[in-house]
């Protein structure tokens, strides 16, 4: 039961409006409190009217939206620094009178005199001046600050996720430019990649800038531009450096403290040029290029990690004189610190791939030999992991020619190294006993089994020599003796025939205790081409082996007659037909080798 004094009058409509704001019991208590005077004397009519008006105003404010503070426009999804919200100050009622003035009027008498507690009736008739609002509530300010931090963290999380999904170094650089542009509010920029270790790559990537624009910027003296001084480790005279952002990033760790493994990457200060044309002492060439390209200000941030050191520098260009705010600089610094870690990993991966590709290319023939009566052409496509397939063409004594195609199991640097050792051994055996391909492969199998027992390999070796009897038309004839060890049979392409050379089934090298297989002899006609290839050409098609062999045969048979005289055109046509739509250039674990020998 509610204990309601008999002398108190409860207006139901006012009570229902007020209970939305404070609850039933509190509304009744406050309402009846206004009706008490001294020892329960009846309240003055003016007091009851003000109490009724006070409750009505509180109910109207309760129905208003909680957040009425105007929001500044967002910059790249980040809320700018918010002003003091309206709901943290003293709200005004519908008639423009503040709540504090309303409470003061309640304390004052009906004629504006001092209230029971001795306070003057601020805003009462006859009293000049306006009420001074109390300070904002600490809880509301903290809530607004936390909301801004959450918004910043969400934006940084989205941008770092995008750059983490970039598959290549170049894609990561472009994503870094786009993300940083949205953070600092600039629409153009560039990144100069120049690792401190000197191993490269050295490149410049632009956003909203063409090659000609980047060329103009590179003509500016290096000591005059901010990114050039950042790369050289020099301070920028007369420029605005980024201040410390301890309030945003937290207090510094004490000296000598152990590093926190979960700590954020260090935020390195950037350099801003708010007005390039108006800065004293700026290089004239810098001003000239800025005017020609239409930018008036710039902001540069270094890209570096603790593990690798300097990677490069990023610069964003403003169309008008401008400077990023402290909050924008801090966010851009955090983003570039995280992005530099991703760039360092991409850089390390690209260097490893380039090293493997260079090693593989050096282990293969740098150029094909010239032999009388034979023209050669080759196409080689490697996978990203560095497969162990190889080819070789070497001149032998007495005008002979040795052709070889093969591959070792596995991938990566170890497979590439094993391929190089196997190819070098085959060349030595071919020089000594090349006229007998079976003996060459037998010696190679013995070496592989003794030195690398955990590996196996496939190989095909063909010994081509001029025939003793020329063709009826007087052109020199050739005889080919070949042997294979688990490798795909070669394909003979001519005007009258397109057929696979029938080789006997044999096991790969290193699979049996003693390898043995017979050799095959054939005499190609004048104008015919012998095509040797790796099994990666068949695997990249995605078909079964039978269908892949049929596709290769159809592609060879479909070579136009006008192109059959050129081995370069033959291998290009076969490669495009068997692997259309860029499948030969796509990333794959399979290497592709096509080696063609045309006999005139």
Coordinates of C-alpha atoms in Angstrom, one line a residue:
X1 CA 0.0 0.0 0.0
X2 CA 1.2 3.5 -0.8
X3 CA 1.4 5.9 2.2
X4 CA -0.2 9.0 0.7
X5 CA -0.9 11.9 3.1
X6 CA -4.4 13.0 3.2
X7 CA -3.6 16.7 2.6
X8 CA -1.7 15.9 -0.6
X9 CA -3.6 16.1 -3.9
X10 CA -2.4 13.8 -6.7
X11 CA -3.2 14.7 -10.2
X12 CA -3.4 11.5 -12.2
X13 CA -2.3 12.9 -15.5
X14 CA 0.7 14.6 -14.0
X15 CA 1.6 11.4 -12.1
X16 CA 1.4 9.2 -15.2
X17 CA 3.6 11.6 -17.2
X18 CA 6.2 11.8 -14.4
X19 CA 6.4 8.1 -13.7
X20 CA 7.9 7.5 -17.1
X21 CA 10.9 9.5 -15.9
X22 CA 11.3 8.4 -12.2
X23 CA 8.9 5.6 -11.4
X24 CA 5.6 5.5 -9.6
X25 CA 6.9 5.7 -6.0
X26 CA 9.4 8.5 -6.6
X27 CA 6.9 10.5 -8.6
X28 CA 4.3 10.4 -5.8
X29 CA 6.9 11.1 -3.2
X30 CA 8.3 14.2 -5.1
X31 CA 4.8 15.4 -5.9
X32 CA 3.5 15.1 -2.4
X33 CA 6.7 16.6 -1.0
X34 CA 5.8 19.8 -2.8
X35 CA 2.4 19.8 -1.0
X36 CA 3.9 19.7 2.5
X37 CA 4.6 23.0 4.2
X38 CA 6.0 23.1 7.7
X39 CA 4.0 20.5 9.8
X40 CA 1.7 19.5 7.1
X41 CA 0.1 22.8 6.3
X42 CA -1.6 23.2 3.0
X43 CA 0.7 24.3 0.2
X44 CA 0.3 27.7 -1.4
X45 CA -1.6 27.6 -4.7
X46 CA 1.4 29.1 -6.5
X47 CA 3.6 26.3 -5.1
X48 CA 1.3 23.6 -6.4
X49 CA 1.2 25.3 -9.8
X50 CA 5.0 25.3 -10.0
X51 CA 5.2 21.7 -8.9
X52 CA 2.7 20.7 -11.5
X53 CA 4.6 22.6 -14.2
X54 CA 7.9 21.1 -13.0
X55 CA 6.7 17.5 -13.3
X56 CA 5.1 18.2 -16.7
X57 CA 8.4 19.6 -18.0
X58 CA 10.4 16.6 -16.7
X59 CA 7.9 14.3 -18.4
X60 CA 8.3 16.2 -21.7
X61 CA 12.1 15.9 -21.4
X62 CA 11.8 12.2 -20.8
X63 CA 10.0 11.7 -24.1
X64 CA 12.7 13.6 -26.0
X65 CA 15.6 11.7 -27.7
X66 CA 18.5 11.1 -25.3
X67 CA 21.2 12.2 -27.8
X68 CA 20.5 15.6 -29.4
X69 CA 24.0 16.8 -29.7
X70 CA 24.9 17.7 -33.3
X71 CA 27.5 15.4 -34.9
X72 CA 30.3 16.7 -37.1
X73 CA 30.7 15.0 -40.5
X74 CA 32.7 11.8 -40.4
X75 CA 36.2 11.6 -42.0
X76 CA 36.8 8.2 -43.5
X77 CA 34.4 6.5 -41.2
X78 CA 35.9 8.0 -38.0
X79 CA 33.9 10.3 -35.8
X80 CA 35.8 13.6 -35.3
X81 CA 36.4 15.1 -31.9
X82 CA 32.9 15.5 -30.4
X83 CA 31.9 18.7 -28.7
X84 CA 30.4 18.6 -25.2
X85 CA 27.1 16.7 -25.8
X86 CA 23.9 18.7 -25.1
X87 CA 22.6 16.0 -22.8
X88 CA 25.5 16.5 -20.4
X89 CA 24.6 20.1 -19.7
X90 CA 21.5 21.4 -18.0
X91 CA 18.6 20.8 -20.4
X92 CA 16.0 23.4 -21.1
X93 CA 12.3 23.0 -20.9
X94 CA 9.9 23.6 -23.7
X95 CA 9.6 27.3 -22.8
X96 CA 13.3 28.0 -22.8
X97 CA 13.8 28.0 -19.0
X98 CA 16.6 25.7 -17.8
X99 CA 16.0 23.0 -15.2
X100 CA 18.2 24.7 -12.7
X101 CA 16.2 27.9 -13.1
X102 CA 13.1 25.9 -12.6
X103 CA 14.4 24.4 -9.4
X104 CA 15.5 27.9 -8.2
X105 CA 12.0 29.2 -8.9
X106 CA 10.6 26.3 -6.8
X107 CA 12.9 27.3 -3.9
X108 CA 11.9 31.0 -4.3
X109 CA 8.8 32.5 -3.1
X110 CA 5.8 33.3 -5.3
X111 CA 7.0 36.9 -5.6
X112 CA 10.6 36.0 -6.5
X113 CA 12.0 36.3 -3.0
X114 CA 14.5 34.0 -1.5
X115 CA 13.3 30.4 -1.0
X116 CA 13.2 28.4 2.2
X117 CA 16.9 27.6 2.0
X118 CA 18.0 31.2 1.5
X119 CA 18.8 30.9 -2.2
X120 CA 17.7 33.6 -4.6
X121 CA 15.2 32.8 -7.2
X122 CA 17.4 32.9 -10.3
X123 CA 15.4 33.8 -13.3
X124 CA 12.6 35.1 -11.2
X125 CA 11.0 38.5 -12.0
X126 CA 13.1 41.4 -11.0
X127 CA 16.4 39.5 -10.8
X128 CA 18.7 40.3 -13.7
X129 CA 21.2 37.8 -15.3
X130 CA 21.0 34.3 -16.5
X131 CA 21.7 31.0 -14.7
X132 CA 25.2 29.5 -15.0
X133 CA 24.9 25.8 -16.0
X134 CA 26.7 23.3 -13.9
X135 CA 29.7 21.4 -15.3
X136 CA 29.1 18.3 -17.4
X137 CA 28.7 15.0 -15.7
X138 CA 32.0 13.0 -15.7
X139 CA 30.2 9.8 -16.6
X140 CA 28.7 11.3 -19.8
X141 CA 32.1 12.7 -20.9
X142 CA 33.7 9.3 -20.3
X143 CA 30.9 7.7 -22.3
X144 CA 31.5 10.0 -25.3
X145 CA 35.3 9.4 -25.1
X146 CA 34.8 5.6 -25.0
X147 CA 32.4 5.8 -28.0
X148 CA 35.1 7.7 -30.0
X149 CA 37.7 5.1 -29.1
X150 CA 35.5 2.2 -30.2
X151 CA 34.8 4.0 -33.5
X152 CA 38.6 4.5 -34.1
X153 CA 39.4 0.9 -33.2
X154 CA 36.7 -0.4 -35.5
X155 CA 38.0 1.7 -38.4
X156 CA 41.6 0.5 -37.8
X157 CA 40.4 -3.1 -37.6
X158 CA 38.7 -2.8 -41.0
X159 CA 41.6 -1.2 -42.7
X160 CA 44.2 -3.6 -41.3
X161 CA 42.0 -6.5 -42.3
X162 CA 41.9 -5.2 -45.9
X163 CA 45.7 -4.9 -46.1
X164 CA 46.1 -8.3 -44.6
X165 CA 44.0 -9.8 -47.4
X166 CA 46.3 -8.3 -50.0
X167 CA 48.0 -11.3 -51.8
X168 CA 51.0 -9.4 -53.2
X169 CA 53.4 -6.7 -52.2
X170 CA 52.0 -4.3 -54.8
X171 CA 48.4 -4.9 -53.8
X172 CA 49.4 -4.2 -50.1
X173 CA 51.0 -0.9 -51.1
X174 CA 47.9 0.2 -53.0
X175 CA 45.7 -0.8 -50.1
X176 CA 48.0 1.1 -47.7
X177 CA 47.6 4.3 -49.8
X178 CA 43.8 4.0 -50.0
X179 CA 43.5 3.4 -46.2
X180 CA 45.8 6.2 -45.2
X181 CA 44.1 8.6 -47.6
X182 CA 40.8 8.0 -45.9
X183 CA 42.4 8.5 -42.5
X184 CA 44.1 11.8 -43.2
X185 CA 41.5 13.2 -45.6
X186 CA 43.7 13.5 -48.7
X187 CA 42.7 12.1 -52.1
X188 CA 46.2 11.6 -53.6
X189 CA 49.5 10.1 -52.3
X190 CA 52.5 8.0 -53.1
X191 CA 54.7 5.3 -51.4
X192 CA 58.4 5.1 -52.0
X193 CA 59.7 1.6 -51.1
X194 CA 63.4 1.6 -50.3
X195 CA 64.4 -1.0 -47.7
X196 CA 67.4 0.0 -45.6
X197 CA 69.2 -3.3 -46.2
X198 CA 69.8 -2.4 -49.8
X199 CA 68.4 -5.7 -51.1
X200 CA 65.4 -4.0 -52.8
X201 CA 63.0 -3.7 -54.4
X202 CA 63.2 0.0 -54.9
X203 CA 59.9 1.2 -56.4
X204 CA 57.3 4.1 -56.1
X205 CA 53.6 3.5 -56.2
X206 CA 51.1 6.3 -56.6
X207 CA 47.4 7.0 -55.8
X208 CA 45.7 9.4 -58.1
X209 CA 49.1 10.1 -59.7
X210 CA 50.2 8.9 -63.2
X211 CA 53.7 7.9 -64.2
X212 CA 54.4 11.4 -65.5
X213 CA 53.3 12.9 -62.2
X214 CA 55.6 10.6 -60.2
X215 CA 58.4 11.5 -62.6
X216 CA 57.9 15.2 -61.8
X217 CA 58.0 14.5 -58.1
X218 CA 61.2 12.6 -58.4
X219 CA 62.8 15.7 -60.0
X220 CA 62.5 17.5 -56.7
X221 CA 65.8 17.5 -54.7
X222 CA 65.6 14.7 -52.2
X223 CA 66.5 16.9 -49.3
X224 CA 63.6 19.2 -50.0
X225 CA 60.8 16.7 -49.7
X226 CA 59.6 15.2 -46.4
X227 CA 59.7 11.6 -47.6
X228 CA 63.3 12.0 -48.9
X229 CA 64.5 13.2 -45.5
X230 CA 62.6 10.4 -43.8
X231 CA 64.3 7.8 -45.9
X232 CA 67.7 9.4 -45.2
X233 CA 67.0 9.8 -41.5
X234 CA 67.3 13.6 -41.5
X235 CA 65.1 16.0 -39.6
X236 CA 62.8 18.3 -41.5
X237 CA 63.6 22.0 -40.9
X238 CA 60.6 24.2 -40.4
X239 CA 58.1 21.4 -40.7
X240 CA 55.4 20.4 -38.2
X241 CA 56.3 17.2 -36.5
X242 CA 53.7 14.9 -35.0
X243 CA 53.3 15.5 -31.3
X244 CA 53.3 12.8 -28.7
X245 CA 49.9 11.1 -28.4
X246 CA 50.2 9.7 -24.9
X247 CA 46.6 10.5 -24.2
X248 CA 45.4 8.3 -27.0
X249 CA 47.9 5.5 -26.8
X250 CA 48.3 5.3 -23.0
X251 CA 51.1 6.1 -20.6
X252 CA 54.6 5.3 -21.5
X253 CA 56.3 2.2 -20.0
X254 CA 58.8 3.0 -17.3
X255 CA 62.4 2.9 -18.2
X256 CA 64.0 -0.5 -18.0
X257 CA 60.6 -2.3 -18.0
X258 CA 60.4 -5.6 -19.9
X259 CA 58.7 -5.3 -23.3
X260 CA 55.1 -6.3 -23.5
X261 CA 54.6 -9.1 -26.2
X262 CA 51.1 -7.8 -26.9
X263 CA 52.0 -4.2 -27.1
X264 CA 51.2 -2.1 -30.2
X265 CA 53.9 -1.4 -32.8
X266 CA 55.7 1.9 -32.1
X267 CA 54.0 5.0 -33.7
X268 CA 56.7 6.9 -35.5
X269 CA 56.2 10.7 -36.0
X270 CA 55.3 12.1 -39.4
X271 CA 56.1 15.4 -41.1
X272 CA 53.5 17.8 -42.3
X273 CA 53.9 20.7 -44.8
X274 CA 50.6 22.7 -44.2
X275 CA 51.4 25.2 -46.9
X276 CA 54.1 24.4 -49.4
X277 CA 53.8 27.7 -51.4
X278 CA 53.9 29.8 -48.2
X279 CA 56.6 28.1 -46.2
X280 CA 59.8 30.1 -46.0
X281 CA 62.9 28.4 -47.3
X282 CA 61.1 25.9 -49.4
X283 CA 63.0 24.8 -52.5
X284 CA 61.7 26.6 -55.7
X285 CA 61.6 23.3 -57.6
X286 CA 59.4 21.8 -54.8
X287 CA 57.0 24.8 -55.2
X288 CA 57.0 24.5 -59.0
X289 CA 56.1 20.8 -59.0
X290 CA 53.4 21.3 -56.4
X291 CA 51.8 24.1 -58.4
X292 CA 52.0 22.0 -61.6
X293 CA 50.4 18.9 -60.1
X294 CA 47.9 20.9 -58.1
X295 CA 48.7 20.1 -54.5
X296 CA 49.3 22.6 -51.7
X297 CA 50.2 20.6 -48.6
X298 CA 51.5 17.1 -47.8
X299 CA 51.9 14.8 -44.9
X300 CA 54.6 12.1 -44.8
X301 CA 54.8 9.0 -42.5
X302 CA 57.8 6.7 -42.3
X303 CA 57.3 2.9 -42.9
X304 CA 59.6 0.9 -40.6
X305 CA 59.6 -2.1 -38.2
X306 CA 61.9 -2.9 -35.3
X307 CA 63.0 -6.2 -37.0
X308 CA 63.7 -5.0 -40.5
X309 CA 64.3 -1.2 -40.0
X310 CA 63.3 1.2 -42.6
X311 CA 61.1 0.0 -45.5
X312 CA 60.1 3.3 -47.1
X313 CA 57.8 6.3 -46.6
X314 CA 54.2 7.2 -47.4
X315 CA 53.1 10.7 -48.5
X316 CA 49.6 12.0 -48.9
X317 CA 48.9 15.2 -50.8
X318 CA 46.2 17.8 -50.1
X319 CA 44.6 20.0 -52.8
X320 CA 44.4 23.0 -50.5
X321 CA 46.6 24.2 -47.6
X322 CA 45.7 21.8 -44.8
X323 CA 47.2 19.8 -42.0
X324 CA 45.8 16.6 -40.3
X325 CA 44.6 16.9 -36.8
X326 CA 46.3 15.3 -33.9
X327 CA 43.8 12.6 -33.8
X328 CA 44.2 11.9 -37.6
X329 CA 48.0 11.9 -37.2
X330 CA 47.8 9.4 -34.4
X331 CA 45.4 7.1 -36.3
X332 CA 47.5 7.3 -39.4
X333 CA 50.6 6.5 -37.4
X334 CA 49.0 3.4 -35.9
X335 CA 47.7 2.3 -39.2
X336 CA 51.1 2.7 -40.9
X337 CA 52.8 0.9 -38.0
X338 CA 50.6 -2.2 -38.5
X339 CA 50.8 -1.9 -42.3
X340 CA 54.6 -1.9 -42.1
X341 CA 54.5 -5.3 -40.4
X342 CA 52.5 -6.7 -43.3
X343 CA 54.7 -5.1 -45.9
X344 CA 57.8 -6.6 -44.3
X345 CA 56.3 -10.1 -44.5
X346 CA 55.3 -9.6 -48.1
X347 CA 58.7 -8.2 -48.9
X348 CA 60.4 -11.3 -47.3
X349 CA 58.2 -13.7 -49.3
X350 CA 58.8 -11.9 -52.6
X351 CA 62.5 -12.0 -52.0
X352 CA 62.4 -15.7 -51.3
X353 CA 60.4 -16.4 -54.4
X354 CA 62.7 -14.2 -56.5
X355 CA 65.8 -16.0 -55.1
X356 CA 64.3 -19.4 -55.9
X357 CA 63.4 -18.3 -59.4
X358 CA 66.8 -16.9 -60.0
X359 CA 68.5 -20.0 -58.8
X360 CA 66.3 -22.2 -61.0
X361 CA 66.9 -20.1 -64.0
X362 CA 70.7 -20.2 -63.4
X363 CA 70.5 -24.0 -63.2
X364 CA 68.8 -24.2 -66.6
X365 CA 70.3 -23.4 -70.0
X366 CA 70.8 -19.7 -70.5
X367 CA 70.5 -20.1 -74.3
X368 CA 69.8 -23.0 -76.7
X369 CA 72.7 -24.3 -78.8
X370 CA 72.9 -24.0 -82.6
X371 CA 73.3 -27.3 -84.4
X372 CA 73.3 -27.8 -88.2
X373 CA 70.0 -29.0 -89.5
X374 CA 68.1 -28.5 -86.2
X375 CA 66.2 -25.5 -84.8
X376 CA 65.1 -25.4 -81.2
X377 CA 62.5 -23.6 -79.1
X378 CA 61.5 -23.9 -75.5
X379 CA 58.8 -22.5 -73.2
X380 CA 59.2 -22.8 -69.4
X381 CA 56.5 -21.8 -66.8
X382 CA 57.3 -22.3 -63.1
X383 CA 55.0 -22.6 -60.1
X384 CA 55.2 -20.3 -57.1
X385 CA 56.8 -23.0 -54.9
X386 CA 59.6 -23.8 -57.3
X387 CA 59.2 -27.2 -58.8
X388 CA 62.0 -29.5 -59.7
X389 CA 61.4 -29.9 -63.5
X390 CA 64.2 -29.2 -65.9
X391 CA 65.2 -29.4 -69.5
X392 CA 68.5 -29.4 -71.4
X393 CA 69.9 -29.2 -74.9
X394 CA 73.6 -29.6 -75.3
X395 CA 75.9 -30.1 -78.3
X396 CA 77.8 -33.4 -78.4
X397 CA 80.8 -34.6 -80.3
X398 CA 80.6 -35.3 -84.1
X399 CA 77.7 -32.9 -84.7
X400 CA 75.3 -34.7 -82.4
X401 CA 72.7 -33.1 -80.1
X402 CA 71.4 -34.2 -76.7
X403 CA 67.9 -33.4 -75.6
X404 CA 66.6 -34.0 -72.0
X405 CA 63.5 -33.4 -70.0
X406 CA 62.9 -34.5 -66.4
X407 CA 61.9 -33.7 -62.9
X408 CA 62.5 -34.6 -59.3
X409 CA 59.9 -35.2 -56.6
X410 CA 59.0 -32.4 -54.2
X411 CA 59.0 -28.6 -54.5
X412 CA 60.8 -25.6 -53.0
X413 CA 64.5 -24.8 -52.7
X414 CA 65.5 -28.4 -51.9
X415 CA 63.9 -29.7 -55.0
X416 CA 65.5 -27.0 -57.1
X417 CA 68.9 -27.9 -55.7
X418 CA 68.3 -31.6 -56.3
X419 CA 67.3 -30.8 -59.9
X420 CA 70.5 -28.8 -60.5
X421 CA 72.6 -31.7 -59.3
X422 CA 70.7 -34.2 -61.4
X423 CA 70.9 -32.1 -64.5
X424 CA 74.7 -31.5 -64.1
X425 CA 75.2 -35.2 -63.7
X426 CA 73.2 -36.1 -66.8
X427 CA 75.3 -33.6 -68.8
X428 CA 78.5 -35.3 -67.7
X429 CA 77.1 -38.8 -68.6
X430 CA 75.8 -37.6 -71.9
X431 CA 79.2 -36.3 -73.0
X432 CA 80.9 -39.6 -72.1
X433 CA 78.3 -42.1 -73.4
X434 CA 75.5 -40.0 -75.0
X435 CA 75.1 -42.4 -78.0
X436 CA 73.6 -44.9 -75.6
X437 CA 70.7 -43.2 -73.7
X438 CA 70.0 -46.3 -71.7
X439 CA 73.5 -46.2 -70.2
X440 CA 73.1 -42.5 -69.5
X441 CA 69.9 -43.1 -67.5
X442 CA 71.4 -46.2 -65.8
X443 CA 74.3 -44.2 -64.5
X444 CA 72.0 -41.4 -63.4
X445 CA 69.8 -43.8 -61.5
X446 CA 72.8 -45.3 -59.7
X447 CA 74.0 -41.8 -58.6
X448 CA 70.5 -40.8 -57.4
X449 CA 70.1 -44.0 -55.4
X450 CA 73.5 -43.6 -53.7
X451 CA 73.5 -39.9 -53.0
X452 CA 69.8 -39.1 -52.5
X453 CA 68.0 -42.3 -51.6
X454 CA 64.8 -40.5 -50.4
X455 CA 64.2 -39.0 -53.8
X456 CA 62.9 -40.2 -57.1
X457 CA 63.0 -38.6 -60.6
X458 CA 61.6 -39.0 -64.1
X459 CA 63.8 -38.4 -67.1
X460 CA 63.9 -38.7 -70.9
X461 CA 67.1 -38.4 -72.9
X462 CA 67.3 -38.3 -76.7
X463 CA 70.5 -38.6 -78.7
X464 CA 70.2 -36.9 -82.2
X465 CA 72.9 -37.5 -84.8
X466 CA 73.1 -36.9 -88.5
X467 CA 72.2 -40.0 -90.6
X468 CA 74.6 -41.5 -92.9
X469 CA 72.2 -41.5 -95.8
X470 CA 70.5 -38.1 -96.6
X471 CA 66.9 -37.7 -97.7
X472 CA 66.0 -38.2 -101.3
X473 CA 65.8 -34.5 -101.9
X474 CA 69.4 -34.1 -100.6
X475 CA 68.6 -32.6 -97.2
X476 CA 70.5 -34.1 -94.3
X477 CA 68.6 -36.8 -92.4
X478 CA 68.8 -37.4 -88.6
X479 CA 68.5 -40.5 -86.4
X480 CA 67.2 -40.3 -82.9
X481 CA 67.8 -42.8 -80.1
X482 CA 65.9 -42.1 -76.9
X483 CA 65.1 -43.8 -73.6
X484 CA 62.7 -42.8 -70.8
X485 CA 62.4 -43.5 -67.1
X486 CA 58.8 -43.0 -66.1
X487 CA 58.5 -39.9 -68.3
X488 CA 55.7 -38.9 -70.8
X489 CA 56.4 -40.1 -74.4
X490 CA 57.4 -37.4 -76.9
X491 CA 55.2 -36.2 -79.7
X492 CA 56.2 -36.2 -83.4
X493 CA 54.5 -33.5 -85.4
X494 CA 54.6 -33.5 -89.3
X495 CA 52.5 -32.7 -92.3
X496 CA 51.6 -36.4 -92.8
X497 CA 51.6 -37.6 -89.2
X498 CA 51.0 -36.4 -85.6
X499 CA 51.7 -39.3 -83.2
X500 CA 53.3 -40.2 -79.9
X501 CA 56.6 -42.0 -80.0
X502 CA 56.0 -45.5 -78.6
X503 CA 58.3 -45.9 -75.6
X504 CA 58.3 -48.9 -73.3
X505 CA 56.8 -48.6 -69.9
X506 CA 59.5 -48.0 -67.3
X507 CA 59.7 -47.0 -63.6
X508 CA 61.1 -43.6 -62.5
X509 CA 64.7 -43.4 -61.4
X510 CA 65.2 -44.4 -57.7
X511 CA 62.1 -46.6 -57.5
X512 CA 63.7 -50.0 -58.2
X513 CA 66.9 -51.6 -57.0
X514 CA 68.1 -51.8 -60.6
X515 CA 66.6 -49.7 -63.3
X516 CA 66.4 -51.1 -66.9
X517 CA 64.5 -50.1 -70.0
X518 CA 65.1 -50.6 -73.8
X519 CA 65.8 -47.7 -76.1
X520 CA 63.7 -46.6 -79.1
X521 CA 65.0 -45.4 -82.5
X522 CA 63.2 -43.2 -85.1
X523 CA 64.1 -41.1 -88.1
X524 CA 62.2 -37.8 -88.3
X525 CA 61.3 -36.6 -91.8
X526 CA 62.3 -33.3 -93.3
X527 CA 60.2 -30.5 -91.7
X528 CA 59.0 -32.7 -88.8
X529 CA 59.2 -31.5 -85.1
X530 CA 59.9 -33.6 -82.0
X531 CA 58.1 -32.2 -79.0
X532 CA 59.3 -33.0 -75.5
X533 CA 57.3 -31.8 -72.5
X534 CA 56.8 -32.2 -68.8
X535 CA 53.9 -33.9 -67.0
X536 CA 53.0 -30.5 -65.5
X537 CA 51.6 -29.5 -68.9
X538 CA 49.1 -32.4 -68.5
X539 CA 48.3 -31.8 -64.9
X540 CA 47.6 -28.1 -65.3
X541 CA 44.7 -28.9 -67.6
X542 CA 42.7 -30.4 -64.7
X543 CA 41.6 -33.4 -66.8
X544 CA 42.4 -37.0 -66.4
X545 CA 45.6 -38.2 -68.0
X546 CA 43.8 -39.8 -71.0
X547 CA 41.9 -36.6 -71.7
X548 CA 45.0 -34.5 -71.2
X549 CA 46.9 -36.7 -73.7
X550 CA 44.1 -36.4 -76.2
X551 CA 44.0 -32.6 -75.8
X552 CA 47.7 -32.3 -76.4
X553 CA 47.4 -34.5 -79.5
X554 CA 44.6 -32.3 -80.8
X555 CA 46.5 -29.1 -80.2
X556 CA 49.5 -30.4 -82.0
X557 CA 47.4 -31.6 -85.0
X558 CA 45.7 -28.2 -85.1
X559 CA 48.9 -26.2 -85.7
X560 CA 48.3 -24.3 -88.9
X561 CA 50.5 -25.4 -91.9
X562 CA 51.9 -21.9 -92.2
X563 CA 53.3 -22.1 -88.6
X564 CA 54.8 -25.6 -88.7
X565 CA 58.0 -24.3 -90.1
X566 CA 58.8 -22.2 -87.1
X567 CA 59.3 -24.1 -83.8
X568 CA 58.7 -20.9 -81.8
X569 CA 55.2 -20.7 -83.3
X570 CA 54.6 -24.4 -82.7
X571 CA 55.2 -24.3 -79.0
X572 CA 53.2 -21.1 -78.6
X573 CA 50.2 -22.5 -80.4
X574 CA 50.3 -25.8 -78.4
X575 CA 50.7 -23.9 -75.1
X576 CA 47.8 -21.6 -75.7
X577 CA 45.6 -24.4 -76.9
X578 CA 46.3 -26.9 -74.1
X579 CA 46.2 -24.2 -71.4
X580 CA 43.8 -21.5 -72.6
X581 CA 42.7 -18.3 -70.7
X582 CA 46.0 -17.8 -69.1
X583 CA 46.3 -21.1 -67.3
X584 CA 49.9 -21.3 -68.3
X585 CA 50.6 -18.1 -66.3
X586 CA 48.4 -18.9 -63.3
X587 CA 49.8 -19.9 -60.0
X588 CA 50.3 -23.7 -59.8
X589 CA 52.5 -26.2 -58.1
X590 CA 53.2 -27.8 -61.5
X591 CA 56.0 -26.6 -63.8
X592 CA 55.4 -26.5 -67.5
X593 CA 58.1 -27.3 -70.1
X594 CA 57.8 -27.5 -73.8
X595 CA 60.9 -28.3 -75.8
X596 CA 60.6 -28.4 -79.6
X597 CA 63.3 -29.6 -82.1
X598 CA 62.5 -29.1 -85.8
X599 CA 64.6 -31.1 -88.3
X600 CA 65.2 -29.4 -91.6

